[in-house]
mmCIF file of C-alpha atoms in Angstrom:
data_model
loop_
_atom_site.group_PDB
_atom_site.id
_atom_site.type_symbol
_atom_site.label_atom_id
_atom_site.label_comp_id
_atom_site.label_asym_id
_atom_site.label_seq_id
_atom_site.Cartn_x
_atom_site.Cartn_y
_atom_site.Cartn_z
ATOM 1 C CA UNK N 1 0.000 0.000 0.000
ATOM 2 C CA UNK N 2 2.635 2.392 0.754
ATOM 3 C CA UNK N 3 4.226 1.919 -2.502
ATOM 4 C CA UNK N 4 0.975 3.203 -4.129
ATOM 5 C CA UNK N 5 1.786 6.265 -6.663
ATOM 6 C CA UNK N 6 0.856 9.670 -4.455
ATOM 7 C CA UNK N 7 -0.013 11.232 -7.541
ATOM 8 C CA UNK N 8 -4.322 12.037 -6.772
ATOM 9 C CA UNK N 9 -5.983 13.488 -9.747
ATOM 10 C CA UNK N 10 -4.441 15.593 -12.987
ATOM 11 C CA UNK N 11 -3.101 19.066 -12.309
ATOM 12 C CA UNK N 12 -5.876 21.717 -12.664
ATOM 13 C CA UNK N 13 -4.705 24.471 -15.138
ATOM 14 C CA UNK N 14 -5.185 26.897 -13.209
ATOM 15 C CA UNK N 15 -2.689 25.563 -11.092
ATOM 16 C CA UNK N 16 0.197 28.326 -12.250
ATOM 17 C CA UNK N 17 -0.563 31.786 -11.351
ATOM 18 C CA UNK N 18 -0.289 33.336 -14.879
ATOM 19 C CA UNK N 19 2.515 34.339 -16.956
ATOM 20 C CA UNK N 20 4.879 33.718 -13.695
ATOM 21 C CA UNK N 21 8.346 33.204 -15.206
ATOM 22 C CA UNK N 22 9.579 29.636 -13.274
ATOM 23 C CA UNK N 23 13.187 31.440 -12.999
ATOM 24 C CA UNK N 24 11.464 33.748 -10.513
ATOM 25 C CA UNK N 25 9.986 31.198 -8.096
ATOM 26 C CA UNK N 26 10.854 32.255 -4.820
ATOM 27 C CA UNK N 27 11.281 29.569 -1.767
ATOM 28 C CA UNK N 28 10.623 30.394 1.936
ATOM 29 C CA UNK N 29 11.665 28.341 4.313
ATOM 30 C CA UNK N 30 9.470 28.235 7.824
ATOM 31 C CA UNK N 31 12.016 27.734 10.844
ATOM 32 C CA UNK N 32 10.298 27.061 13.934
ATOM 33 C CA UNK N 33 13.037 26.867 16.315
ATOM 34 C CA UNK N 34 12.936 26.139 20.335
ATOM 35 C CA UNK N 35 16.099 26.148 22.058
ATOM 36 C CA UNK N 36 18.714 25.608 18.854
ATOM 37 C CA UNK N 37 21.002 27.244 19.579
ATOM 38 C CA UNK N 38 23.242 24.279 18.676
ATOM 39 C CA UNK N 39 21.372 23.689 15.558
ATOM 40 C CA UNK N 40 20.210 26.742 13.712
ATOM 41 C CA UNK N 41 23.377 27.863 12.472
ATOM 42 C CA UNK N 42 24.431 24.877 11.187
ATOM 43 C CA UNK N 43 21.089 24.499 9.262
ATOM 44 C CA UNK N 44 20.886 27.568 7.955
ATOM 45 C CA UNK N 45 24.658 27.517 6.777
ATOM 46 C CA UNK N 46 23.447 24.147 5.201
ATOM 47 C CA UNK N 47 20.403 25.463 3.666
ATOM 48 C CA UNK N 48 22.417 28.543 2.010
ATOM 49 C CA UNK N 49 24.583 26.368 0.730
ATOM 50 C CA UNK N 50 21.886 24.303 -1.131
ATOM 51 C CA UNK N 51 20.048 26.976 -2.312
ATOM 52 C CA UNK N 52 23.150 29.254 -3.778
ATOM 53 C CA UNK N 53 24.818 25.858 -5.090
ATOM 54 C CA UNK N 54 21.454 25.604 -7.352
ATOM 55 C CA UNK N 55 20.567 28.702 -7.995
ATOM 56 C CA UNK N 56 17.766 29.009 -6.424
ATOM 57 C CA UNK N 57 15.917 32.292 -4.901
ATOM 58 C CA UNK N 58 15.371 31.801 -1.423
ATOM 59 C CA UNK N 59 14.372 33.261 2.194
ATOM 60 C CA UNK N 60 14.698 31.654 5.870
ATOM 61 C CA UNK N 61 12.237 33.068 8.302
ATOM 62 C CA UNK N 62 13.285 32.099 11.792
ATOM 63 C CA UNK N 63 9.905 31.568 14.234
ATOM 64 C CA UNK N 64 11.861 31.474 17.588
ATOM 65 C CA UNK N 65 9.087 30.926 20.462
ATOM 66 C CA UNK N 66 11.183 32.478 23.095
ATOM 67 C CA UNK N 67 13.738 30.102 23.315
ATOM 68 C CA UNK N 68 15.255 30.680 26.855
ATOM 69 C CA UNK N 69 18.850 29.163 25.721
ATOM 70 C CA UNK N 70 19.429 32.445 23.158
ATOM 71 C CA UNK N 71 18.514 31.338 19.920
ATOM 72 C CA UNK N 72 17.593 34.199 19.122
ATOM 73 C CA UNK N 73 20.893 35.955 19.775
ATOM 74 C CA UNK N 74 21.993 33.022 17.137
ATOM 75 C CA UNK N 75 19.391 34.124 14.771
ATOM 76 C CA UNK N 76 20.521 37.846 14.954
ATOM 77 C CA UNK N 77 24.207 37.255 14.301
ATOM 78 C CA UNK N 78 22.562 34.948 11.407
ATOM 79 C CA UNK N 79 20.676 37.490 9.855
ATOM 80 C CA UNK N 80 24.004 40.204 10.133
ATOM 81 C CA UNK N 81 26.114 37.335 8.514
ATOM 82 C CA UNK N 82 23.543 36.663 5.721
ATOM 83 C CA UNK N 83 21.835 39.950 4.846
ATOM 84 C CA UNK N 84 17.836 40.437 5.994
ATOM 85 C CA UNK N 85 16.924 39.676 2.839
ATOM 86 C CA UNK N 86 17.860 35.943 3.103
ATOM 87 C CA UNK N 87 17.442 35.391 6.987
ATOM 88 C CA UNK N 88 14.056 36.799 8.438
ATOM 89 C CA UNK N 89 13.351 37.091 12.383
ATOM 90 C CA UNK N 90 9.987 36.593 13.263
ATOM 91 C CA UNK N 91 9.992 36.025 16.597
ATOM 92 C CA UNK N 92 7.395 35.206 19.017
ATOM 93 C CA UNK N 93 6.825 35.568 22.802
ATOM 94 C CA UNK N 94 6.378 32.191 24.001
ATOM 95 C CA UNK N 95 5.474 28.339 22.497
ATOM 96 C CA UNK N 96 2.436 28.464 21.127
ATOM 97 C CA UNK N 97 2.627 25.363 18.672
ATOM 98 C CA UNK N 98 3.635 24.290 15.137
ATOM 99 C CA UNK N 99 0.296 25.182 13.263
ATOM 100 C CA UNK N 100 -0.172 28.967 14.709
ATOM 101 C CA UNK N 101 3.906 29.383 13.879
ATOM 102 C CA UNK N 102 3.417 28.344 10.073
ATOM 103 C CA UNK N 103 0.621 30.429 10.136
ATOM 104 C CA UNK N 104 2.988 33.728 11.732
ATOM 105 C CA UNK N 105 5.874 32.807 9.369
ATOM 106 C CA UNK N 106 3.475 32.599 6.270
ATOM 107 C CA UNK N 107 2.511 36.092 7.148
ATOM 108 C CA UNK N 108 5.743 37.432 6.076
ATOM 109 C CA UNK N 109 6.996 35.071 3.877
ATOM 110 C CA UNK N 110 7.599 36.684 0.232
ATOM 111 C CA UNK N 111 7.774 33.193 -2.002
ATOM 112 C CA UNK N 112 5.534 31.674 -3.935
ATOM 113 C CA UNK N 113 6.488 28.025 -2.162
ATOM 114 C CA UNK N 114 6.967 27.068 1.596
ATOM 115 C CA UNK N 115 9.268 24.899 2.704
ATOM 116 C CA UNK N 116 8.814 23.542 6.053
ATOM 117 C CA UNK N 117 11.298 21.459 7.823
ATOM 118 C CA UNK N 118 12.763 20.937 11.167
ATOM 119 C CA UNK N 119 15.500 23.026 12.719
ATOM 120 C CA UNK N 120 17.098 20.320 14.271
ATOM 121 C CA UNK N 121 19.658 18.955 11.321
ATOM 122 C CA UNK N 122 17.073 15.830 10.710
ATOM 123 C CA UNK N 123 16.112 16.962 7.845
ATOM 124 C CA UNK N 124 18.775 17.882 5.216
ATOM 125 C CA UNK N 125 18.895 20.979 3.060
ATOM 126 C CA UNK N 126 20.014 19.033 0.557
ATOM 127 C CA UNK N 127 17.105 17.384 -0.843
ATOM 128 C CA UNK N 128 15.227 20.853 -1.284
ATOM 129 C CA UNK N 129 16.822 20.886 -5.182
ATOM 130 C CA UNK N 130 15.058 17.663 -5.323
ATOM 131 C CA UNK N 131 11.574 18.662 -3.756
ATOM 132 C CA UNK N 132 11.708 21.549 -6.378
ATOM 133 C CA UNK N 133 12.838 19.202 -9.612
ATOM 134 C CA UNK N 134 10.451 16.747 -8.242
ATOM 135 C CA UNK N 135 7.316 19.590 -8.132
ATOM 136 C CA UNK N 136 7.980 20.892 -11.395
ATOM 137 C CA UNK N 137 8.351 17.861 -13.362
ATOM 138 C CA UNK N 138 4.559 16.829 -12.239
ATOM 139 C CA UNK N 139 3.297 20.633 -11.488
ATOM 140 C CA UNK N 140 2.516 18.954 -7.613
ATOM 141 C CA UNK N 141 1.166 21.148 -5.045
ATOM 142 C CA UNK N 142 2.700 19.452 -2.095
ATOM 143 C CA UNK N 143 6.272 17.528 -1.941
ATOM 144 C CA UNK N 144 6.946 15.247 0.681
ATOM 145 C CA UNK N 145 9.839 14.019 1.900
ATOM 146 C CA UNK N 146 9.936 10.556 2.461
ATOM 147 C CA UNK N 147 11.748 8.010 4.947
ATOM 148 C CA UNK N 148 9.487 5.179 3.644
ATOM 149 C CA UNK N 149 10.492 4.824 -0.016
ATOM 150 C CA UNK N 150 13.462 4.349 -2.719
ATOM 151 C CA UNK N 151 16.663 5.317 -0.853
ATOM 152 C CA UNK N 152 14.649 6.939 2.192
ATOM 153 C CA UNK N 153 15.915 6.053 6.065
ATOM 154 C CA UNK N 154 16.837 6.938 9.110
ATOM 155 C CA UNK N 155 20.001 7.192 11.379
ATOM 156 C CA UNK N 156 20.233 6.924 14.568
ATOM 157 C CA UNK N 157 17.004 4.291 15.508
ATOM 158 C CA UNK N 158 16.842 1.324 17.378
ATOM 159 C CA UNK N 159 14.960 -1.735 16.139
ATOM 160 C CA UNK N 160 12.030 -0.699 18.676
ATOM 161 C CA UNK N 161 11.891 2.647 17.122
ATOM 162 C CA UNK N 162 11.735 1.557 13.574
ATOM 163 C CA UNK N 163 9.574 -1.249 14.682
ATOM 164 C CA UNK N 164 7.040 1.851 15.590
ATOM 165 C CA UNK N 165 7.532 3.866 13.065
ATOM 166 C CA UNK N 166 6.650 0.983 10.291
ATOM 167 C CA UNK N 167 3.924 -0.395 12.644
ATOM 168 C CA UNK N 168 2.370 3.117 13.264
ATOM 169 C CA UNK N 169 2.546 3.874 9.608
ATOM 170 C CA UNK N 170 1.102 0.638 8.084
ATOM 171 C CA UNK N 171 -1.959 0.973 10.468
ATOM 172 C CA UNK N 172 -2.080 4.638 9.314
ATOM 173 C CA UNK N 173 -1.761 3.611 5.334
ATOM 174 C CA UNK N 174 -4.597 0.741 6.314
ATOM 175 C CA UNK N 175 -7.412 3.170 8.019
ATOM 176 C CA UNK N 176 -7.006 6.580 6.280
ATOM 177 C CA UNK N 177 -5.326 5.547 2.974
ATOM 178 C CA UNK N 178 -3.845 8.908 2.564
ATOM 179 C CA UNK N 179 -2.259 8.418 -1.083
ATOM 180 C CA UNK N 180 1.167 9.427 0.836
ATOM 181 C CA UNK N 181 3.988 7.099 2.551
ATOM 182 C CA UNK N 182 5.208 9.404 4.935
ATOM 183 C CA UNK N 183 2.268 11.319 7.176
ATOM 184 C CA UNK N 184 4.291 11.807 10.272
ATOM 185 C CA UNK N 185 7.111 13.612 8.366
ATOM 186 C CA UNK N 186 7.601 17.368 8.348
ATOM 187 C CA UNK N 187 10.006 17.816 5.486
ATOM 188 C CA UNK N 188 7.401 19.206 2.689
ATOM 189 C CA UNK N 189 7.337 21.686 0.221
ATOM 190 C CA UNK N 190 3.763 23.048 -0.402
ATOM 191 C CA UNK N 191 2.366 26.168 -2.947
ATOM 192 C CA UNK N 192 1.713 28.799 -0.145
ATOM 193 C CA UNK N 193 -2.088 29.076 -1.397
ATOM 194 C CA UNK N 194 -2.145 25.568 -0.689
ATOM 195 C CA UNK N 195 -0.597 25.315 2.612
ATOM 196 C CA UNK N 196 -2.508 28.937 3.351
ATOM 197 C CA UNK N 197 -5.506 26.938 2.958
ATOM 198 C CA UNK N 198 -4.793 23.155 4.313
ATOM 199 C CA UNK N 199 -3.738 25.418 7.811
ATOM 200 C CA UNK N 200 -6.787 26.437 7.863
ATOM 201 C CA UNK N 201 -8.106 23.483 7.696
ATOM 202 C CA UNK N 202 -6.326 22.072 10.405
ATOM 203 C CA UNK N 203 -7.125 21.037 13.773
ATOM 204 C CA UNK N 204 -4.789 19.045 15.481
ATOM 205 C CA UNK N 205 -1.303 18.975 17.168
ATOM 206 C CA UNK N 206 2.273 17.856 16.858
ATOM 207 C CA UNK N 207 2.636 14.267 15.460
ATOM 208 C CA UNK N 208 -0.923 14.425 13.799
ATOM 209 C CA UNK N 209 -0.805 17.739 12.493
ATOM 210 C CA UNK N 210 1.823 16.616 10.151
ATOM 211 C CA UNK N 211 -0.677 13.698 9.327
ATOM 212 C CA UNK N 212 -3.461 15.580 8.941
ATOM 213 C CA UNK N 213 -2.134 18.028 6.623
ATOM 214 C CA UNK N 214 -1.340 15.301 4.126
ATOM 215 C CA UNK N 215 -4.875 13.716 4.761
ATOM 216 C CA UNK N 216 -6.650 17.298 4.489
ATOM 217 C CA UNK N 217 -4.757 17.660 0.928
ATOM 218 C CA UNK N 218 -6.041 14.590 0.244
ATOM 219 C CA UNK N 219 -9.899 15.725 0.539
ATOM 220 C CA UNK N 220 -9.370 18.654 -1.145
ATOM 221 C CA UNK N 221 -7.579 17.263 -4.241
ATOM 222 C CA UNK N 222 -4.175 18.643 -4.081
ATOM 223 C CA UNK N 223 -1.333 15.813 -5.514
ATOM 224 C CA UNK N 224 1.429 14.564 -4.076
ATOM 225 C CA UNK N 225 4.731 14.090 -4.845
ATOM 226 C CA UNK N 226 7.006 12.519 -2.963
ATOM 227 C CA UNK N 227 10.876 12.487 -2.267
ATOM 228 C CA UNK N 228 12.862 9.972 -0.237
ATOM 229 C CA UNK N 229 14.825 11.721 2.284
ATOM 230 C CA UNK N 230 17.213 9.928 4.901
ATOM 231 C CA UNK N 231 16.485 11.501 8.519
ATOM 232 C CA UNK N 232 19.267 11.858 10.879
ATOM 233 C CA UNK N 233 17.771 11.868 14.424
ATOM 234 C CA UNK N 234 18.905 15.097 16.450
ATOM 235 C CA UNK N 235 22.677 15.547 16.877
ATOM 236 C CA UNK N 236 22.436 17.791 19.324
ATOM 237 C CA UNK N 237 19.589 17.528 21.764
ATOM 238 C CA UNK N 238 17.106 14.841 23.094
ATOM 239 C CA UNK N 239 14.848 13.018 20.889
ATOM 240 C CA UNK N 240 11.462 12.479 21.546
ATOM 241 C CA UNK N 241 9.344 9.284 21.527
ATOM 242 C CA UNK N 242 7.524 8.419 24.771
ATOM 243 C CA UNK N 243 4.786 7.018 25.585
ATOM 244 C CA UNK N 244 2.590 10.146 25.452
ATOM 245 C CA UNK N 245 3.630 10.423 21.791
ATOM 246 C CA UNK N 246 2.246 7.050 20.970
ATOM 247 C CA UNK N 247 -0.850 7.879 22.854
ATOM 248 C CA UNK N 248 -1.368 10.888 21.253
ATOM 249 C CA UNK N 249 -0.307 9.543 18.087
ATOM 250 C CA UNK N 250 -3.310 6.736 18.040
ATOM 251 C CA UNK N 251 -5.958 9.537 19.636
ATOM 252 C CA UNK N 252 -5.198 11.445 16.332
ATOM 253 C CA UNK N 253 -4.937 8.780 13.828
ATOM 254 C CA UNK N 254 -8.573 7.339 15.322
ATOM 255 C CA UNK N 255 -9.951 10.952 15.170
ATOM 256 C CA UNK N 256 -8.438 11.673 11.410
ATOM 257 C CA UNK N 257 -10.161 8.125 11.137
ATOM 258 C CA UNK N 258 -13.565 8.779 11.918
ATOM 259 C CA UNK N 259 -13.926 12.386 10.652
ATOM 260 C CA UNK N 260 -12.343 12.331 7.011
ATOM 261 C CA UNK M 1 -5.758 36.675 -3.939
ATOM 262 C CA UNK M 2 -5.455 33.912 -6.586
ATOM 263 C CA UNK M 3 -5.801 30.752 -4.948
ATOM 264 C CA UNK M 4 -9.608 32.055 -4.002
ATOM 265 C CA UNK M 5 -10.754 31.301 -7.103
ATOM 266 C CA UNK M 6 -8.897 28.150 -7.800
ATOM 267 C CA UNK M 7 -11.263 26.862 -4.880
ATOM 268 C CA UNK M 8 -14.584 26.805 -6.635
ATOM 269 C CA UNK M 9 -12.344 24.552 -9.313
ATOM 270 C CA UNK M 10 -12.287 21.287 -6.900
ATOM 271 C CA UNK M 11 -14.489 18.846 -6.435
ATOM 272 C CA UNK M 12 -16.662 18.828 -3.022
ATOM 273 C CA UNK M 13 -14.922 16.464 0.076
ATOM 274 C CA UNK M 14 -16.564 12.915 -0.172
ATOM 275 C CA UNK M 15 -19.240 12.509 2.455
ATOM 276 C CA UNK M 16 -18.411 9.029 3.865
ATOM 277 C CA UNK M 17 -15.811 9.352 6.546
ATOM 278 C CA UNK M 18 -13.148 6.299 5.881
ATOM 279 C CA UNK M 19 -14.653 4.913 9.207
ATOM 280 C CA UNK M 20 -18.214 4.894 7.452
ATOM 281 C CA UNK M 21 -16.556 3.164 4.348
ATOM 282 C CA UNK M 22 -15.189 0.267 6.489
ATOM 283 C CA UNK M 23 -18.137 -0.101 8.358
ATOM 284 C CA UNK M 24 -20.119 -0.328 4.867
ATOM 285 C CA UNK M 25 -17.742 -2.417 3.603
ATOM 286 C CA UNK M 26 -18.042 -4.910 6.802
ATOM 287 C CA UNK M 27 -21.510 -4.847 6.790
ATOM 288 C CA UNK M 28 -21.789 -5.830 3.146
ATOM 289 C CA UNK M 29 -19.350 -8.810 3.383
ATOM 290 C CA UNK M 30 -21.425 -9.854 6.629
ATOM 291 C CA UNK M 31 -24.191 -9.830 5.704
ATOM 292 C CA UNK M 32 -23.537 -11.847 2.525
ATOM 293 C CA UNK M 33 -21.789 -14.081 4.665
ATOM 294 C CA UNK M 34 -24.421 -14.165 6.855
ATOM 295 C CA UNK M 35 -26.971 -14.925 3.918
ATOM 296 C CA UNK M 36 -24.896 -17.347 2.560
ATOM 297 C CA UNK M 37 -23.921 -19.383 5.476
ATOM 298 C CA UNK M 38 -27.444 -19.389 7.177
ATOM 299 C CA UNK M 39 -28.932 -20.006 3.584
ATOM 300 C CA UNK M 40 -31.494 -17.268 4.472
ATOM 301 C CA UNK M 41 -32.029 -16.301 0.650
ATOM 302 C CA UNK M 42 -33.565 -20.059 0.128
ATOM 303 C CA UNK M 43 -30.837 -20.912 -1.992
ATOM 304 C CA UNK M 44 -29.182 -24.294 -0.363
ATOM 305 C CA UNK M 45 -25.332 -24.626 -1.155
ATOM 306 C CA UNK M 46 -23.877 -28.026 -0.970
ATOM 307 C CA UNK M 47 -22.807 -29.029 2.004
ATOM 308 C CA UNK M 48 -18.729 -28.744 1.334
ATOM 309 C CA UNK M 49 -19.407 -25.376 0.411
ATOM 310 C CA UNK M 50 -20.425 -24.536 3.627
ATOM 311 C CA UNK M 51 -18.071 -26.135 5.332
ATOM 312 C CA UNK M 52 -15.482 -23.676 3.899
ATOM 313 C CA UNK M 53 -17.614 -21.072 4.015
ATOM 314 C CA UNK M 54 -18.757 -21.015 7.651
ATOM 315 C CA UNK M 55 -15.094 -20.470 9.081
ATOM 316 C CA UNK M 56 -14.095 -17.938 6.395
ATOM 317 C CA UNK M 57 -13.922 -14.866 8.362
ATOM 318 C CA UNK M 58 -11.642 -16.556 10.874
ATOM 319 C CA UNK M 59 -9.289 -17.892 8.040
ATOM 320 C CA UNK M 60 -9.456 -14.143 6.865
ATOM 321 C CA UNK M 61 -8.925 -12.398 10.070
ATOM 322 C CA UNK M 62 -5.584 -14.643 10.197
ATOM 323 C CA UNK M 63 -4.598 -14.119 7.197
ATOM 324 C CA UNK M 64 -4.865 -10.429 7.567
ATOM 325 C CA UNK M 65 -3.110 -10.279 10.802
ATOM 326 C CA UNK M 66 -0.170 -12.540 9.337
ATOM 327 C CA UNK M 67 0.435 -9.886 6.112
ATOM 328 C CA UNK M 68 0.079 -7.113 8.520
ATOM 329 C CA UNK M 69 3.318 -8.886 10.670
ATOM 330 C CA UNK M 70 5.447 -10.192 7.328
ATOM 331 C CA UNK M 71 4.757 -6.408 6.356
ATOM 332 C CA UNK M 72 5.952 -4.880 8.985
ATOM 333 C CA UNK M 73 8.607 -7.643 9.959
ATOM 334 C CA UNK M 74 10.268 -7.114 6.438
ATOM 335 C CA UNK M 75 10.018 -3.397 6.456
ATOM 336 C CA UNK M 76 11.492 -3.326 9.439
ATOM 337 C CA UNK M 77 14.626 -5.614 8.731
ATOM 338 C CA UNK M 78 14.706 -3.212 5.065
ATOM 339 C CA UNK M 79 14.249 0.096 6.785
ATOM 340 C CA UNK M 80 17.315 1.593 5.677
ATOM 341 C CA UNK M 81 19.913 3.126 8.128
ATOM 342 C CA UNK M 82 21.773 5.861 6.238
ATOM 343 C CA UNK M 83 24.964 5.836 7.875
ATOM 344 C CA UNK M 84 26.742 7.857 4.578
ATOM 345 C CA UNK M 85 23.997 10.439 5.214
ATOM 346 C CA UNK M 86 25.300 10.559 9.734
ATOM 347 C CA UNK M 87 28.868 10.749 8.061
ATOM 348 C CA UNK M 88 28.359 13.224 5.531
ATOM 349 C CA UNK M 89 26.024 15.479 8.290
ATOM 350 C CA UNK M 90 29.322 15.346 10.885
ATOM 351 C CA UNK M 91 31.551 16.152 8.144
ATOM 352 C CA UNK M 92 29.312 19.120 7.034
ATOM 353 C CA UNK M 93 29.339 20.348 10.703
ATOM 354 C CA UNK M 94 33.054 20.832 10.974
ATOM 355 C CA UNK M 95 32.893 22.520 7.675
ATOM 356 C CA UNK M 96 30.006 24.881 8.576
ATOM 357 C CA UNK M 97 31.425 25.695 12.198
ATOM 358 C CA UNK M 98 34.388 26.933 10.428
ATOM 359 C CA UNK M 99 32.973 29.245 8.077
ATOM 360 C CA UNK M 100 30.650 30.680 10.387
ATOM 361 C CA UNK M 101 33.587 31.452 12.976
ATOM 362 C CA UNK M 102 35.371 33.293 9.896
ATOM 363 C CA UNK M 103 32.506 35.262 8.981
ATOM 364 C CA UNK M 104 32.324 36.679 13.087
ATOM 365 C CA UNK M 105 30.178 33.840 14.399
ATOM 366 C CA UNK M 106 30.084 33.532 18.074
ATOM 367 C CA UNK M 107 29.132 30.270 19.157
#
């Protein structure tokens, strides 16, 4: 099931906004960062490299939730050593949760694409060239990076953790068929209209917000594409799988289940 | 804003909820089981028909449960550990500390 081709119905044409030149796509990447202080430089050094490397036109807006270990210091001396037309502070007062800080970062965010990823050096700016290749060659309006598929993995998990994650997400691929092999990933790129509007949609939290977007896209028609990625669990910093997360995990996939 | 418009383009959200299809779909198989097995619709099948027929959703349900466990058993044992990926990462570190120190980085 999970090898099933993401790809939901044909493109719409009215898919590109007209007469917009592909040379001047513009990427923004959504950082939501919470104590990195460790991480952020080194991921936005790696995602400048990427992007310059290929060319592409780019901005990193930094949503630091009033990180008490001085990310945000980090993220100033960032934004002096990159310009404030590549690195973007916008900050907010205290945690108030993935969904509300895409929402914030959208806000500003000048590109025509989002990229959202995690701060913490999991995800790696390298595959971005592919997300992009990968949406233009079938005109998607999501990309999804997968662990699931081709050359996707992980580093850094136990057999009891994989033995989750492939448990967790063949139950998931059973009940909500989603048309996508990786739900619980956050390494997507999305047309902001389309992420504008699957946000809005959304109701849940942390694990199954990730899922949900990908099943709300589903409902409304958007395609797919997806990317394998390979995931390096957190270098710096504690990982986080307990049994809370599993709870909540099952709560959300049995709500997603019974509502879409 | 453009993406308003594109809106009115899609199709409306399917009704049935995927809980609603499975139930559907369980009810449907049941009850044909049911029909069959009890011979309710007056038709009689012979009796080695019925023999296989009456344990079928067991033999299913096993079934099901052993793909779902040589699924996940063999994705497991294939789930790939990128080890060139944690290598190349580490490497990419050094590199990255270094420039940023150059360029006035304090860490």
């Amino acid at each position: 099931m999970a090898s099933k081709e993401a790809r939901r119905t044909p493109p719409k044409s009215r898919r590109r906004p007209e007469g917009r030149d592909p040379r001047q796509d513009k990427y923004s990447v959504l950082l939501p960062t919470y104590n990195e202080r460790e991480n952020l430089p080194l991921i936005v050094w790696l995602l400048v490299k990427s992007f310059s490397e290929s060319e592409i036109n780019y901005e990193i807006i930094i949503i630091d939730d009033g990180s008490p270990d001085g990310t945000r210091d980090v993220a100033e001396q960032l934004e002096k050593i990159y310009g404030s037309d590549r690195i973007l502070l916008r900050p907010r007062e205290k945690k108030l949760g993935l969904g509300t800080a895409y929402i914030h970062g959208m806000k500003h965010a000048t590109g025509n694409y989002i990229i959202i990823m995690d701060a913490d050096l999991s995800h790696h700016p390298k595959f971005i060239p592919e997300f992009i290749r990968k949406q233009k060659e079938g005109n998607f309006d999501i990309v999804s990076g997968t662990r699931y598929k081709g050359n996707g993995g992980v580093y850094g998990w136990d057999l009891k953790r994989k033995l989750i994650s492939r448990g967790a997400n063949f139950i998931t691929q059973i009940l909500l068929r989603p048309g996508a092999s990786d739900l619980t990933g956050s390494f997507r790129l999305y047309r902001k209209e389309v992420l504008q509007k699957l946000i809005e949609k959304c109701v849940s939290k942390g694990y199954v917000f990730q899922m949900e977007m990908i099943v709300r896209a589903r409902q409304l028609n958007y395609s797919v594409g997806e990317v394998p990625i390979s995931f390096v669990d957190r270098v710096y910093g504690e990982s986080k799988l307990g049994g809370n997360e599993i709870v909540s995990f099952l709560k959300g996939l049995l709500t997603l289940f019974a509502t879409t | 804003m453009d993406w308003a418009e594109g809106e009115s383009v899609r199709s409306p959200e399917p009704t049935m909820t995927k809980l609603a299809q499975w139930l559907w779909a369980l009810a449907l198989l049941g009850s044909a089981w049911a029909a069959l097995t009890t011979g309710a619709l007056g038709l009689e099948l012979p009796s080695s028909c019925r023999e296989v027929l009456w344990p079928l959703p067991a033999y299913l349900l096993v079934s099901a449960g052993c793909y779902a466990l040589g699924t996940v058993g063999y994705r497991v044992a294939t789930f790939h550990d990128c080890e060139d990926a944690a290598r190349e990462l580490q490497s990419q570190i050094q590199e990255a500390r270094a420039d940023l120190s150059r360029r006035g980085m304090r860490f």
